[in-house]
One Martini backbone bead per residue (centre of mass of N, CA, C, O) as a GRO file, in nm:
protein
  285
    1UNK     BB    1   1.068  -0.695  -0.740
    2UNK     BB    2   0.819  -0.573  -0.836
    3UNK     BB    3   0.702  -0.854  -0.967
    4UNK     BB    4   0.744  -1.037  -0.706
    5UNK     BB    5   0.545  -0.811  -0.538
    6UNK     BB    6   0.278  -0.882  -0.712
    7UNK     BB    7   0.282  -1.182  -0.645
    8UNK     BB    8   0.277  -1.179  -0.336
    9UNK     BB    9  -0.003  -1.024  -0.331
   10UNK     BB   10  -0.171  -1.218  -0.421
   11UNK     BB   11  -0.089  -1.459  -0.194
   12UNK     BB   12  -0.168  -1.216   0.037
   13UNK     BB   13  -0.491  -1.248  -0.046
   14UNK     BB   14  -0.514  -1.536   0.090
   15UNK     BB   15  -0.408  -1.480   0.360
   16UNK     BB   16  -0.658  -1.260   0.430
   17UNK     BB   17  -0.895  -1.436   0.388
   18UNK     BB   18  -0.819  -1.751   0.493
   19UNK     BB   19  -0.658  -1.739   0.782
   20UNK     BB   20  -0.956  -1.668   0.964
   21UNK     BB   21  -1.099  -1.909   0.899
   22UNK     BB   22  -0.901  -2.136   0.990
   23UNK     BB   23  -0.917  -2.033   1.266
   24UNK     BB   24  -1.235  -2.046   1.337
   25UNK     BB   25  -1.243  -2.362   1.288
   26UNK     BB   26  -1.044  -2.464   1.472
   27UNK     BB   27  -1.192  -2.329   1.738
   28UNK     BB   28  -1.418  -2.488   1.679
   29UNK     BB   29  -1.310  -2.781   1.707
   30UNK     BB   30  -1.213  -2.742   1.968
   31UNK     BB   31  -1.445  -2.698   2.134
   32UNK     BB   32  -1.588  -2.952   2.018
   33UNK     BB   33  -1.384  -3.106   2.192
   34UNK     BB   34  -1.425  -3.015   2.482
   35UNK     BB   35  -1.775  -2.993   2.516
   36UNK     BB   36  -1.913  -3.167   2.321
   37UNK     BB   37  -2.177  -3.285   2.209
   38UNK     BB   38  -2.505  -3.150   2.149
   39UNK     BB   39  -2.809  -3.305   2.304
   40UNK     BB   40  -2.975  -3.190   2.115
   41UNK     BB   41  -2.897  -3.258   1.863
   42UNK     BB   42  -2.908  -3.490   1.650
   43UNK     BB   43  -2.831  -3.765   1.514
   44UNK     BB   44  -2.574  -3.922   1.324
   45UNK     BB   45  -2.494  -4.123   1.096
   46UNK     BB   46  -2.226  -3.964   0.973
   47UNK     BB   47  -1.975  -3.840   0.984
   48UNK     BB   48  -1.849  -3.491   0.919
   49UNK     BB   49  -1.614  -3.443   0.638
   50UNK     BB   50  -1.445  -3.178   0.557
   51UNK     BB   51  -1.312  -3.020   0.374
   52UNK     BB   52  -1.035  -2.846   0.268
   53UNK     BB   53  -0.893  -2.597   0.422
   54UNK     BB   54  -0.599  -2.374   0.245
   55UNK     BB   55  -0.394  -2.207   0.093
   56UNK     BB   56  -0.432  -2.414  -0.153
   57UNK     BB   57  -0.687  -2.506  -0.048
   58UNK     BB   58  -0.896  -2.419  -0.280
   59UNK     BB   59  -0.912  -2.274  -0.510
   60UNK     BB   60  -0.986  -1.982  -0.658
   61UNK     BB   61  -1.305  -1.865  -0.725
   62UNK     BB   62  -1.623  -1.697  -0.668
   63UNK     BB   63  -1.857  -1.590  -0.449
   64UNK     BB   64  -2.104  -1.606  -0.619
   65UNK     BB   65  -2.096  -1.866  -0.868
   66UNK     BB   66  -1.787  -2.020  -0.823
   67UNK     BB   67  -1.579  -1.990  -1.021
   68UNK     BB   68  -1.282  -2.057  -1.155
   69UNK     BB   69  -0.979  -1.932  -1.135
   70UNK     BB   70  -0.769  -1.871  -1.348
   71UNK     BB   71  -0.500  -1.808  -1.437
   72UNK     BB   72  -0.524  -1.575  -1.639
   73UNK     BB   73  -0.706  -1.426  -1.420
   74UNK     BB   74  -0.451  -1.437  -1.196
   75UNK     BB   75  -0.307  -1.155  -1.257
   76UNK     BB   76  -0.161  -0.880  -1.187
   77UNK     BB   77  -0.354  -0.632  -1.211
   78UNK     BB   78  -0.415  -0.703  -1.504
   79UNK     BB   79  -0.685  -0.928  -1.501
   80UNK     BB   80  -0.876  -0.641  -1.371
   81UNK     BB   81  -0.827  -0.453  -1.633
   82UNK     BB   82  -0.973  -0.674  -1.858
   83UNK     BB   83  -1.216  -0.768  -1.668
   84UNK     BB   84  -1.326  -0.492  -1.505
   85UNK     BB   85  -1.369  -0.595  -1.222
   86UNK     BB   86  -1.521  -0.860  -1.324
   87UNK     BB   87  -1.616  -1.120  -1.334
   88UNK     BB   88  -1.636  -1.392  -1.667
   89UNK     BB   89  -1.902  -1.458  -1.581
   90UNK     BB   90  -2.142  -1.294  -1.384
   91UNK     BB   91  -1.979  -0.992  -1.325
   92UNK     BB   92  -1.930  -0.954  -1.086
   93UNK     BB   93  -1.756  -0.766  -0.823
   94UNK     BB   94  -1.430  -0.652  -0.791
   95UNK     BB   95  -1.251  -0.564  -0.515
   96UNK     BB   96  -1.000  -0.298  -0.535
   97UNK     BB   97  -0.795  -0.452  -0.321
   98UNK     BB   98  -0.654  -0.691  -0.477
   99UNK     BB   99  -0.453  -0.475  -0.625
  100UNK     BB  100  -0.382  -0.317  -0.446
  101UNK     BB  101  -0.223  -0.534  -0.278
  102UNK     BB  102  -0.024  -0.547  -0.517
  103UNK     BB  103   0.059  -0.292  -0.577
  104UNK     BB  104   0.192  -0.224  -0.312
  105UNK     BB  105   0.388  -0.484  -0.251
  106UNK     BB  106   0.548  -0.416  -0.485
  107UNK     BB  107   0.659  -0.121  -0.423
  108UNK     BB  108   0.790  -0.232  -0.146
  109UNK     BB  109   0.979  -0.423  -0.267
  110UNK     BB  110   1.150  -0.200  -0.443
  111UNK     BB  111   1.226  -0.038  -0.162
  112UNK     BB  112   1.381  -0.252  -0.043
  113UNK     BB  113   1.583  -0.316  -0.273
  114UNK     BB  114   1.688   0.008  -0.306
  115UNK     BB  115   1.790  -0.006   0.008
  116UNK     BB  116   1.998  -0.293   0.031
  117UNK     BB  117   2.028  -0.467  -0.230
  118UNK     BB  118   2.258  -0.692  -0.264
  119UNK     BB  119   2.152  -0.874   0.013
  120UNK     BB  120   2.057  -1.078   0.262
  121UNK     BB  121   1.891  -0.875   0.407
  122UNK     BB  122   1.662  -0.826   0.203
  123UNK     BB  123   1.528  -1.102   0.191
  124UNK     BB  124   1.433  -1.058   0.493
  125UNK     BB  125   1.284  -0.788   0.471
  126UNK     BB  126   1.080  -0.919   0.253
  127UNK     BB  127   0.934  -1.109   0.487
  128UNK     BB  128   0.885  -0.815   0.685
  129UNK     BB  129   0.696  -0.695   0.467
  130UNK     BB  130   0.473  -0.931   0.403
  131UNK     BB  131   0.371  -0.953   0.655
  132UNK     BB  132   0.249  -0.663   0.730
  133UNK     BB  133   0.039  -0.662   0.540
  134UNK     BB  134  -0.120  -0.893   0.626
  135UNK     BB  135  -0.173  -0.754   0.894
  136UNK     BB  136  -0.291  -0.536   0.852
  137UNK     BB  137  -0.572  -0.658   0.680
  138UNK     BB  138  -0.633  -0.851   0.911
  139UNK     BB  139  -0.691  -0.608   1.131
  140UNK     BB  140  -0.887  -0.457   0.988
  141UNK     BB  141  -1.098  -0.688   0.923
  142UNK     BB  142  -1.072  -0.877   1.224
  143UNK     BB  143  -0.894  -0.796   1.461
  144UNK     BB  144  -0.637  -0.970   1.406
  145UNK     BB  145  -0.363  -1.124   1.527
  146UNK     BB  146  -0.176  -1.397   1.407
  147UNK     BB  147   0.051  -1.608   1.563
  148UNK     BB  148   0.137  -1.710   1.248
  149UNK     BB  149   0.336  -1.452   1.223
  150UNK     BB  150   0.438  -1.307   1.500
  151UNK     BB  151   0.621  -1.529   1.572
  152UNK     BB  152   0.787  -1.596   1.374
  153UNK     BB  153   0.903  -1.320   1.314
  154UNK     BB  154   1.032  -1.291   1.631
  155UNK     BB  155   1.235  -1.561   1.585
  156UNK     BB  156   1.386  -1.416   1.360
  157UNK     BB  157   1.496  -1.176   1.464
  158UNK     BB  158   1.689  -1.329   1.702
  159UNK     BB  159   1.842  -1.476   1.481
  160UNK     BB  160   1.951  -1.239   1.329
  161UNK     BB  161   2.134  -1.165   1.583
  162UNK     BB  162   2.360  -1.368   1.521
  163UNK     BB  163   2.455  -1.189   1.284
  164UNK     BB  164   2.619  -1.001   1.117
  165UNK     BB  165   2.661  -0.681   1.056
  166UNK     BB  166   2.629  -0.450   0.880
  167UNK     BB  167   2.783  -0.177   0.816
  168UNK     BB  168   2.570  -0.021   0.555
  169UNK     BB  169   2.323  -0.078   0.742
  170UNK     BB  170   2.282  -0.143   1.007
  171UNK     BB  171   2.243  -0.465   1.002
  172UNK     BB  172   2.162  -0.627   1.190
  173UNK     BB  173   2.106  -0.641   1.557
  174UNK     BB  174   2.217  -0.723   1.817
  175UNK     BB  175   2.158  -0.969   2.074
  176UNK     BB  176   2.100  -0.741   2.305
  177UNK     BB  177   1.905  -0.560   2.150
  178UNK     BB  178   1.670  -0.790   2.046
  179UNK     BB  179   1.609  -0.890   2.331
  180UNK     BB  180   1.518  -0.671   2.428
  181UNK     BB  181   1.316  -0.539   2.235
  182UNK     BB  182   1.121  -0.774   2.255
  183UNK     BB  183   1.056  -0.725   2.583
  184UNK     BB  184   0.987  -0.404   2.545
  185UNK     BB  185   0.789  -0.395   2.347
  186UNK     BB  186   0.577  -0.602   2.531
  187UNK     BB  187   0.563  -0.414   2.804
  188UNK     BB  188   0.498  -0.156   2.675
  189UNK     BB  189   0.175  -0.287   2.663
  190UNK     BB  190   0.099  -0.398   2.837
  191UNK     BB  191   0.111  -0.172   3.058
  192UNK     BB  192  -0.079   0.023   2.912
  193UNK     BB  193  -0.325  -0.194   2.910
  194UNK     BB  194  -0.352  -0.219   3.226
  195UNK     BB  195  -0.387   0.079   3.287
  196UNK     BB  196  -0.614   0.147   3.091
  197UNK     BB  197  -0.812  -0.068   3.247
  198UNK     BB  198  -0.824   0.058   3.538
  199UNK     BB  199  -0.915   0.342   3.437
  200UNK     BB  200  -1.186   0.211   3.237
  201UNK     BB  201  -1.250  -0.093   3.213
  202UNK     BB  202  -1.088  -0.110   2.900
  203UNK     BB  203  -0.989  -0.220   2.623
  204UNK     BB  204  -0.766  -0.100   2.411
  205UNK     BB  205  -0.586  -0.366   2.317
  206UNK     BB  206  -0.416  -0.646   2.196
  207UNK     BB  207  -0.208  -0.942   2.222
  208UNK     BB  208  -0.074  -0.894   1.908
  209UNK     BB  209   0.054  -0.614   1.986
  210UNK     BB  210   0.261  -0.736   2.136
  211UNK     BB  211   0.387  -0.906   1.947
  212UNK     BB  212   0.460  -0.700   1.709
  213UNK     BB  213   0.635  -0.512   1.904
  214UNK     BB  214   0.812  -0.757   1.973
  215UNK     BB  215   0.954  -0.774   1.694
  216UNK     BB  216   1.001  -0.514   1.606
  217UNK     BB  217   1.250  -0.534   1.844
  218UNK     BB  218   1.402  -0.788   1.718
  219UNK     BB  219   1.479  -0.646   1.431
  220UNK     BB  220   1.546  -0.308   1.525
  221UNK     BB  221   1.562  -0.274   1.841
  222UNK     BB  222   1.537  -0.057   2.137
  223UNK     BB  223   1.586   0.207   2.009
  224UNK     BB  224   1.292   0.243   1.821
  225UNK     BB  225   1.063   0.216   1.968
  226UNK     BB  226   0.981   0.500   2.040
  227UNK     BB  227   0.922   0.563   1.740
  228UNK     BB  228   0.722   0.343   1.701
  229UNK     BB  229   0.499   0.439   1.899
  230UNK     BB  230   0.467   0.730   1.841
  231UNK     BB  231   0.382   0.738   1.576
  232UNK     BB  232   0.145   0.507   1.604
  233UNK     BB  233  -0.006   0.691   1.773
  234UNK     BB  234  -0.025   0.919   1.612
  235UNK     BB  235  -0.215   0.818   1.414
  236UNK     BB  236  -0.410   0.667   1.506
  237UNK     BB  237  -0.536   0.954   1.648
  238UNK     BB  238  -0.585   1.104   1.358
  239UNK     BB  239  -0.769   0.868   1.247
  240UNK     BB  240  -0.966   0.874   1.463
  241UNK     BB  241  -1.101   1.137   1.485
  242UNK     BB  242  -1.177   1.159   1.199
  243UNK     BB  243  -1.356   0.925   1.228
  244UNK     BB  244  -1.564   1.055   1.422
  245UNK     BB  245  -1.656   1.329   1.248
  246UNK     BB  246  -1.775   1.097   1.055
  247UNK     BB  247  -1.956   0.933   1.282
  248UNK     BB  248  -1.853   0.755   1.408
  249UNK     BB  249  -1.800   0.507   1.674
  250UNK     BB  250  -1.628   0.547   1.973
  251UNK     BB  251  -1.697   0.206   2.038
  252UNK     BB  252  -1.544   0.143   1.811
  253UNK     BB  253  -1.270  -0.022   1.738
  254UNK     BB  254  -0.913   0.065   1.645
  255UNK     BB  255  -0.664  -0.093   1.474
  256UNK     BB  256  -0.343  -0.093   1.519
  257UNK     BB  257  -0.135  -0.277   1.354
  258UNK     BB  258  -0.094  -0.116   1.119
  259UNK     BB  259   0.047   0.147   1.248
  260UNK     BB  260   0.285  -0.037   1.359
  261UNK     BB  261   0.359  -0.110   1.081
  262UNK     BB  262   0.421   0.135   0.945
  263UNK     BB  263   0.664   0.225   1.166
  264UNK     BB  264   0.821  -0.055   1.141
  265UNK     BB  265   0.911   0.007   0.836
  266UNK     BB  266   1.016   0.248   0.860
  267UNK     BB  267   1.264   0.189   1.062
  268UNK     BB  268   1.377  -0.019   0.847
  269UNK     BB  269   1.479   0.206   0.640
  270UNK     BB  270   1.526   0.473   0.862
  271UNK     BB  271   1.575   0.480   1.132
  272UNK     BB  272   1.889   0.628   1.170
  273UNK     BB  273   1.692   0.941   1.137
  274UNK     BB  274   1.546   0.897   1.396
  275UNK     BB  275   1.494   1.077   1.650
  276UNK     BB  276   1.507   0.859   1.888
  277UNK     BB  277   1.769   0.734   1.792
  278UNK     BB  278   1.944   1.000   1.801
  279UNK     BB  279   1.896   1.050   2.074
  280UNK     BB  280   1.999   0.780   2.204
  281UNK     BB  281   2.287   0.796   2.113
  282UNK     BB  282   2.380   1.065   2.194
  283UNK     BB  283   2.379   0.994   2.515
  284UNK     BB  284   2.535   0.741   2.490
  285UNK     BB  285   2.797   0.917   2.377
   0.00000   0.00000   0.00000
């Protein structure tokens, strides 16, 4: 799981890069196809044809000088160790993040196999560790969940609520646990955020953050929401100050998307262990 996980880390960094820009380009063609051609542009004399740009093609490149990146090349962490992290061709610097997120992801993809072992929900829980990396880099770099990840979470999650509970897991939830979880989810930020907007007339966070935290709700039901709110609040604040100490701009926003990540992780985990499902359990027992 761990060498599966440097693997999929590798394929999760074309994710982060890639993705933003597709929607970008998308949203684009939207707009010119609703605007209409803008009547300043000169006319063309044939339609402009974009070359294919998606998770498969182009291959992946340097960003400076273009050349391909070989398979040999692209073993994760190993061939980042061999080139000194600078391109085989014009020396450029590799950044450090490309290996980090491949390390990170194969660490991440063994402590969940060793936490599940071999049942079928080894397998779910690894395709929610590998969406939460991806969305967390992605609203890093661009404060953006996008829907096309968030959302298939979403609809995995009360599918699998459909599925018997391993007794030993006590996972997959319920499917009216799964079904709460999603919509309490979404409504406990929502609240906040329209609260937050009343009285400062400021977006405090997006809508990408509601569907995450539904997501997250519809995978480990309404119990464990309360830890995942908290934690997530409690450390985003924690990173939030540290970071105006260090001269942020306080009016410059910070991603929450990690922080949800990471707190949802933790309860796929966790979860069972975690004060607020603790005493959530304890009152209704």
């Amino acid at each position: 799981m761990l060498v599966l996980g440097l693997l999929v880390g590798s394929f999760l960094n074309v994710v982060i890069h890639r993705l933003p820009i597709m929607m970008e380009r998308e949203w684009k063609a939207q707009a010119e196809e609703i605007l209409g051609a803008n009547p300043y542009d000169p006319p063309r004399a044939e339609p402009v044809s974009n070359p294919p740009y998606n998770l498969v093609v182009p291959r992946s490149a340097c960003p400076k000088c273009g050349a391909m990146i070989t398979a040999l090349q692209n073993v994760p962490i190993v061939s980042y160790v061999f080139l000194r992290g600078a391109c085989a061709n014009c020396g450029a610097k590799i950044s450090i993040r490309y290996p980090l997120i491949e390390l990170f992801t194969g660490l991440l993809s063994a402590a969940v196999a060793w936490k599940f072992g071999v049942t079928w929900y080894c397998g779910a829980a690894l395709l929610l560790t590998w969406a939460l990396v991806a969305l967390s880099a992605i609203d890093f770099d661009h404060q953006l969940l996008p829907d096309q990840i968030t959302l298939p979470l979403l609809w995995l999650g009360l599918l699998l609520s459909l599925a018997p509970t391993l007794p030993t897991l006590g996972l997959p939830v319920d499917t009216s646990s799964s079904l709460i979880g999603a919509a309490a989810g979404y409504l406990a930020l929502w609240s906040i955020y329209h609260l937050f907007k009343l009285l400062t007339g400021k977006e405090g966070m997006g809508y990408g953050d509601f569907k995450l935290l539904a997501a997250l709700g519809a995978w480990m039901g309404w119990q464990s929401l309360l830890d995942i709110i908290l934690a997530s609040a409690c450390v985003g604040s924690v990173v939030g100050i540290a970071l105006m100490m260090r001269g942020r701009d306080k009016n410059i926003p910070i991603p929450f998307g990690p922080f949800l990540a990471a707190a949802g992780w933790i309860a796929l985990m966790w979860g069972d262990r975690l004060p607020g499902r603790q005493m959530l359990a304890g009152s209704f027992y």
